[in-house]
């Protein structure tokens, strides 16, 4: 009988709750209003001939590389950052190798690494989800072949000090060290400034968040050109679809749209954090387009849904008991969110006396 590999048979399945997402979507860290109008105009111009052709990644790769200040051989466009993580795992991990991740973090690190047969070592974050630099350093062995770090991290919104990330990358020269900067635009800190010093360092950026293109599936993996050459061998030449490739240059060209959106999200993040603080609800200061807060009760999510607002239950993540992650959008969406949060704790099903771990 046909049977999947052992590593796949034992893989936990990951089912993000995508069904029935009607209302204000503050549950997936997406852009809550959508992409630049320039992208929509481009979409309307796509011809049947364009769709009939296999997509050509290279010219857009060049444009993205130029935008990010790297050379084209250092950039690989991918089917979202998810594919970049997958390619890194496929390129560097063998059964029995070790992959280090910090928990809680983005679920796909663990899934793609475990699917190769590698041993995934979860290093718990410190108190208040502080980045556990020393613990990571102490877990690096000769078998460590991947260290994956989201910075800012999802779901906590916390950031790791750049000097610590450099120390980690230098301490594990035989490991691919991925710094996933999916939330870069909301934080502004990047390892791209350092990465030429360290050939095992990779950086990813996505167009799913600030750019509002999650449905098109496009991201970019950046790294040393020799390493990227190996990753290209593993990748399909047609991994990024033609519609995404046609739209991306317009998305990049409309930086004022991105700036305006990001400014409103960051303002909303502060307003939400202030509201949580004044209501005594524990939360962790975030550098992403979301805030993790301990409302202490699953009822809160249902109550918010009844008010037409979707938020994400993160209570099963490591150290996140009773926690909900709330995505921020532009001002009008924050107004709606904060209006709902003005209701009494009883009305919102918020547990009393919730505290940090
Ligand atoms: C840290 C992190 N990386 C990657 C992704 C997925 O990005 P993409 O849509 O580009 O695959 C997410 C989405 O939530 C994320 O939080």
Coordinates of C-alpha atoms and ligand atoms in Angstrom, one line a residue:
X1 CA 0.0 0.0 0.0
X2 CA 1.2 3.5 -0.8
X3 CA 2.3 5.3 2.3
X4 CA 3.8 8.8 2.8
X5 CA 7.3 9.1 4.2
X6 CA 7.6 8.7 8.0
X7 CA 8.2 12.4 8.5
X8 CA 5.0 13.2 6.6
X9 CA 2.9 10.6 8.5
X10 CA 3.8 12.1 11.8
X11 CA 3.4 15.7 10.7
X12 CA 0.6 17.6 12.5
X13 CA -1.8 19.1 10.1
X14 CA -2.2 22.9 10.1
X15 CA -5.6 24.2 9.2
X16 CA -5.9 28.0 9.5
X17 CA -9.5 28.9 10.2
X18 CA -10.2 30.3 6.7
X19 CA -13.9 29.4 6.4
X20 CA -16.7 31.9 6.9
X21 CA -14.6 35.0 7.2
X22 CA -17.4 37.5 6.8
X23 CA -16.9 40.9 8.6
X24 CA -13.9 43.0 9.5
X25 CA -11.0 40.6 9.1
X26 CA -8.6 41.3 11.9
X27 CA -7.6 37.6 12.1
X28 CA -4.8 36.9 9.5
X29 CA -2.5 40.0 9.6
X30 CA -3.6 40.8 6.1
X31 CA -4.0 44.4 4.7
X32 CA -7.6 45.0 5.8
X33 CA -8.5 47.3 2.8
X34 CA -6.6 45.8 -0.1
X35 CA -3.9 46.8 -2.5
X36 CA -3.0 50.0 -4.3
X37 CA -5.5 51.2 -6.9
X38 CA -2.6 51.0 -9.4
X39 CA -2.5 47.2 -8.9
X40 CA -6.2 47.0 -9.6
X41 CA -5.8 49.0 -12.8
X42 CA -3.1 46.6 -13.9
X43 CA -5.2 43.6 -13.1
X44 CA -8.0 44.9 -15.4
X45 CA -5.5 45.1 -18.3
X46 CA -4.3 41.5 -18.1
X47 CA -4.9 39.9 -21.5
X48 CA -5.7 36.3 -22.4
X49 CA -2.4 36.2 -24.2
X50 CA -0.6 37.0 -20.9
X51 CA -2.5 34.3 -19.1
X52 CA -1.7 31.8 -21.8
X53 CA 2.1 32.3 -21.4
X54 CA 4.3 30.7 -18.8
X55 CA 5.3 33.4 -16.4
X56 CA 8.7 35.1 -16.8
X57 CA 10.1 35.7 -13.3
X58 CA 13.4 37.3 -14.2
X59 CA 12.5 40.9 -15.2
X60 CA 10.4 41.3 -12.1
X61 CA 13.1 39.8 -10.0
X62 CA 15.4 42.5 -11.3
X63 CA 12.9 45.2 -10.4
X64 CA 12.5 43.9 -6.9
X65 CA 16.2 43.5 -6.4
X66 CA 16.7 47.1 -7.5
X67 CA 14.0 48.3 -5.2
X68 CA 15.6 46.5 -2.3
X69 CA 19.2 47.6 -3.2
X70 CA 20.5 44.1 -3.9
X71 CA 21.7 42.6 -7.2
X72 CA 19.4 40.3 -9.1
X73 CA 21.4 37.1 -8.4
X74 CA 20.8 37.7 -4.7
X75 CA 17.0 37.7 -5.0
X76 CA 14.6 34.9 -5.7
X77 CA 10.9 35.6 -6.1
X78 CA 8.8 33.0 -4.4
X79 CA 5.2 31.9 -4.1
X80 CA 4.8 33.9 -0.9
X81 CA 7.3 33.6 1.9
X82 CA 5.9 30.2 2.7
X83 CA 7.5 28.9 -0.5
X84 CA 10.8 30.5 0.5
X85 CA 10.7 28.7 3.8
X86 CA 9.9 25.5 2.1
X87 CA 12.7 25.9 -0.4
X88 CA 15.2 26.6 2.3
X89 CA 14.2 23.4 4.1
X90 CA 14.4 21.4 1.0
X91 CA 17.8 22.8 0.1
X92 CA 19.6 22.5 3.4
X93 CA 17.8 19.9 5.6
X94 CA 18.3 16.2 5.6
X95 CA 16.7 13.6 7.8
X96 CA 18.4 13.7 11.2
X97 CA 19.6 17.3 10.8
X98 CA 18.5 19.9 13.4
X99 CA 16.4 22.9 12.8
X100 CA 16.1 25.5 15.6
X101 CA 13.0 27.7 16.0
X102 CA 11.8 29.9 18.8
X103 CA 8.4 29.3 20.2
X104 CA 5.8 30.7 19.8
X105 CA 6.4 31.6 16.2
X106 CA 5.0 31.3 12.7
X107 CA 3.7 27.7 12.2
X108 CA 5.1 27.0 8.8
X109 CA 8.8 27.0 10.1
X110 CA 8.1 23.8 12.0
X111 CA 5.9 22.2 9.4
X112 CA 8.3 22.5 6.4
X113 CA 11.4 21.6 8.5
X114 CA 9.7 18.6 10.1
X115 CA 8.5 17.4 6.7
X116 CA 12.1 16.9 5.5
X117 CA 12.7 14.4 8.4
X118 CA 14.8 17.0 10.3
X119 CA 14.5 17.2 14.1
X120 CA 12.8 20.5 15.0
X121 CA 14.2 21.9 18.3
X122 CA 11.9 24.4 19.8
X123 CA 13.6 27.0 22.0
X124 CA 11.0 28.8 24.2
X125 CA 11.0 32.6 24.3
X126 CA 12.0 34.2 27.6
X127 CA 9.7 36.0 29.9
X128 CA 7.4 38.5 28.1
X129 CA 8.5 36.6 24.9
X130 CA 12.0 38.1 25.0
X131 CA 14.2 36.7 22.3
X132 CA 16.2 33.8 23.8
X133 CA 19.6 34.6 22.3
X134 CA 21.7 32.6 24.8
X135 CA 19.4 29.6 24.7
X136 CA 19.6 29.5 20.9
X137 CA 23.4 29.8 21.0
X138 CA 23.6 26.9 23.5
X139 CA 21.5 24.7 21.2
X140 CA 23.6 25.1 18.1
X141 CA 25.4 21.8 17.3
X142 CA 27.3 20.4 14.3
X143 CA 23.9 19.1 13.1
X144 CA 22.2 22.5 13.1
X145 CA 21.4 23.2 9.5
X146 CA 18.5 25.7 9.8
X147 CA 17.7 28.5 12.2
X148 CA 14.4 30.2 11.4
X149 CA 13.4 33.5 13.1
X150 CA 10.5 35.8 12.3
X151 CA 11.5 39.4 13.1
X152 CA 9.2 40.9 14.2
X153 CA 7.8 37.7 15.4
X154 CA 4.3 36.4 14.8
X155 CA 2.2 36.1 17.0
X156 CA 4.0 38.1 19.7
X157 CA 5.1 41.2 17.7
X158 CA 8.4 41.3 19.6
X159 CA 11.7 41.9 17.9
X160 CA 15.1 40.4 18.4
X161 CA 18.2 42.7 18.7
X162 CA 20.1 42.8 15.4
X163 CA 23.4 42.3 17.1
X164 CA 22.1 39.0 18.6
X165 CA 20.9 37.8 15.2
X166 CA 24.4 38.5 13.8
X167 CA 26.0 36.6 16.7
X168 CA 23.7 33.6 16.0
X169 CA 24.4 33.6 12.3
X170 CA 28.2 33.8 12.9
X171 CA 28.0 31.0 15.5
X172 CA 26.3 28.6 13.1
X173 CA 28.2 29.0 9.8
X174 CA 26.9 25.6 8.5
X175 CA 23.3 26.5 9.1
X176 CA 21.0 28.6 6.9
X177 CA 19.9 31.4 9.2
X178 CA 16.6 32.8 8.0
X179 CA 15.4 36.2 9.2
X180 CA 11.8 36.4 8.1
X181 CA 10.9 40.1 7.8
X182 CA 7.2 39.6 6.8
X183 CA 6.3 42.6 9.0
X184 CA 9.3 44.8 8.0
X185 CA 7.1 47.7 6.8
X186 CA 5.5 48.1 10.3
X187 CA 8.9 48.0 12.1
X188 CA 11.6 49.4 9.8
X189 CA 14.4 47.3 11.1
X190 CA 16.1 45.0 8.6
X191 CA 19.0 42.6 8.5
X192 CA 19.6 43.5 4.8
X193 CA 22.0 46.1 6.0
X194 CA 24.3 43.4 7.4
X195 CA 23.7 40.4 5.4
X196 CA 26.6 40.7 2.9
X197 CA 28.9 40.1 5.8
X198 CA 27.5 36.7 6.5
X199 CA 27.0 34.2 3.6
X200 CA 24.7 31.9 5.6
X201 CA 22.1 34.6 6.4
X202 CA 18.9 34.9 4.4
X203 CA 16.2 37.5 4.6
X204 CA 12.6 37.2 3.4
X205 CA 10.0 39.9 2.6
X206 CA 6.4 39.4 1.7
X207 CA 3.9 41.3 -0.4
X208 CA 1.0 39.7 1.5
X209 CA 0.9 42.1 4.4
X210 CA 1.5 45.9 3.9
X211 CA 1.1 45.5 0.1
X212 CA -2.2 43.8 0.4
X213 CA -1.4 41.0 -2.1
X214 CA -1.8 37.8 0.1
X215 CA -4.2 36.4 -2.6
X216 CA -1.6 36.7 -5.4
X217 CA 1.1 34.8 -3.4
X218 CA 4.3 36.6 -3.9
X219 CA 7.4 37.1 -1.7
X220 CA 11.1 37.3 -2.0
X221 CA 14.1 35.4 -0.6
X222 CA 17.4 37.3 -0.4
X223 CA 20.8 35.9 0.3
X224 CA 24.3 35.2 -0.9
X225 CA 24.3 34.7 -4.6
X226 CA 25.9 31.3 -4.5
X227 CA 23.3 30.1 -2.0
X228 CA 20.5 31.6 -4.0
X229 CA 21.8 29.8 -7.1
X230 CA 21.3 26.4 -5.3
X231 CA 17.8 27.5 -4.2
X232 CA 16.9 28.3 -7.8
X233 CA 17.7 24.7 -8.7
X234 CA 15.1 23.5 -6.3
X235 CA 12.5 26.0 -7.2
X236 CA 10.1 25.6 -10.2
X237 CA 10.9 28.2 -12.9
X238 CA 7.2 29.0 -12.8
X239 CA 6.7 29.2 -9.1
X240 CA 5.3 32.7 -9.2
X241 CA 2.1 33.2 -11.3
X242 CA 1.9 35.6 -14.2
X243 CA -0.8 37.8 -12.6
X244 CA 1.4 38.4 -9.5
X245 CA 4.4 39.2 -11.7
X246 CA 2.4 41.6 -13.8
X247 CA 1.1 43.5 -10.7
X248 CA 4.2 43.7 -8.6
X249 CA 6.0 46.5 -10.3
X250 CA 2.9 48.7 -9.9
X251 CA 2.6 47.7 -6.3
X252 CA 6.2 48.7 -5.7
X253 CA 5.8 52.0 -7.6
X254 CA 3.0 53.2 -5.4
X255 CA 5.0 53.7 -2.2
X256 CA 2.9 56.6 -1.0
X257 CA 0.0 54.1 -0.7
X258 CA 2.2 51.8 1.4
X259 CA 3.4 54.7 3.6
X260 CA -0.1 56.0 4.2
X261 CA -1.4 52.5 5.1
X262 CA 1.6 51.7 7.4
X263 CA 1.2 55.1 9.2
X264 CA -2.4 54.4 9.9
X265 CA -1.7 50.9 11.1
X266 CA 1.1 52.1 13.4
X267 CA -1.2 54.8 14.8
X268 CA -3.9 52.2 15.3
X269 CA -1.5 49.9 17.1
X270 CA -0.7 52.6 19.6
X271 CA -4.4 53.4 20.1
X272 CA -5.2 49.7 20.7
X273 CA -2.2 49.3 23.1
X274 CA -3.3 52.4 25.0
X275 CA -6.9 51.0 25.3
X276 CA -5.7 47.6 26.4
X277 CA -3.4 49.3 29.0
X278 CA -6.2 51.5 30.4
X279 CA -8.5 48.5 30.7
X280 CA -5.9 46.4 32.4
X281 CA -5.7 43.8 29.7
X282 CA -2.2 42.3 29.4
X283 CA -0.6 42.7 26.0
X284 CA 2.9 42.6 24.5
X285 CA 4.1 45.8 22.7
X286 CA 4.2 45.0 19.0
X287 CA 6.3 46.0 16.0
X288 CA 3.9 44.2 13.6
X289 CA 0.5 45.1 12.2
X290 CA -1.1 43.1 15.1
X291 CA -1.1 43.0 18.9
X292 CA -1.2 39.9 21.0
X293 CA -3.4 40.3 24.2
X294 CA -4.5 38.1 27.0
X295 CA -8.3 38.5 27.1
X296 CA -8.4 35.2 29.1
X297 CA -11.5 33.7 27.6
X298 CA -12.4 32.0 24.3
X299 CA -15.8 33.7 24.6
X300 CA -14.2 37.0 23.7
X301 CA -13.6 35.8 20.1
X302 CA -17.3 34.8 19.7
X303 CA -18.5 38.1 21.1
X304 CA -16.3 40.0 18.7
X305 CA -17.6 37.8 15.8
X306 CA -21.2 38.7 16.8
X307 CA -20.1 42.3 16.5
X308 CA -18.8 41.6 12.9
X309 CA -15.1 41.6 13.9
X310 CA -12.8 38.5 13.4
X311 CA -9.8 38.1 15.7
X312 CA -7.5 35.1 16.0
X313 CA -7.4 32.7 18.8
X314 CA -3.7 32.0 19.7
X315 CA -4.3 30.3 23.0
X316 CA -2.8 27.0 21.9
X317 CA 0.6 28.6 21.0
X318 CA 3.4 28.1 23.5
X319 CA 3.0 30.5 26.4
X320 CA -0.1 32.1 24.9
X321 CA -2.9 30.7 27.1
X322 CA -6.0 32.9 26.8
X323 CA -4.4 35.1 24.1
X324 CA -5.9 36.6 21.0
X325 CA -4.1 38.3 18.2
X326 CA -5.7 41.3 16.7
X327 CA -4.7 42.7 13.3
X328 CA -4.7 46.5 12.8
X329 CA -5.9 48.2 9.7
X330 CA -6.5 51.9 8.7
X331 CA -8.1 54.4 11.0
X332 CA -11.7 53.5 10.3
X333 CA -11.1 49.9 11.1
X334 CA -9.4 50.8 14.3
X335 CA -12.3 53.1 15.2
X336 CA -14.6 50.1 14.8
X337 CA -12.4 47.8 16.8
X338 CA -12.0 50.3 19.7
X339 CA -15.8 51.0 19.7
X340 CA -16.4 47.3 20.2
X341 CA -13.8 47.1 22.9
X342 CA -15.5 50.0 24.8
X343 CA -18.2 47.6 25.9
X344 CA -18.0 46.1 29.4
X345 CA -15.8 43.1 30.1
X346 CA -19.0 41.1 30.9
X347 CA -20.5 42.0 27.5
X348 CA -17.2 41.0 25.7
X349 CA -16.7 37.9 27.8
X350 CA -13.3 39.1 29.1
X351 CA -12.1 37.0 32.0
X352 CA -11.5 39.1 35.1
X353 CA -8.1 39.0 36.8
X354 CA -6.2 37.9 33.7
X355 CA -2.4 38.2 34.2
X356 CA 0.8 37.7 32.4
X357 CA 2.6 34.4 32.8
Ligands
LIG1 C1 6.3 35.5 10.0 C2 5.5 35.1 8.8 N1 6.1 34.7 7.7 C3 5.5 34.4 6.5 C4 4.1 34.5 6.5 C5 3.4 34.1 5.2 O1 3.8 35.0 4.2 P1 3.3 34.7 2.7 O2 1.9 35.1 2.6 O3 4.2 35.6 1.9 O4 3.5 33.3 2.4 C6 3.4 35.0 7.6 C7 1.9 35.1 7.5 O5 1.2 35.2 8.4 C8 4.1 35.3 8.7 O6 3.5 35.7 9.8

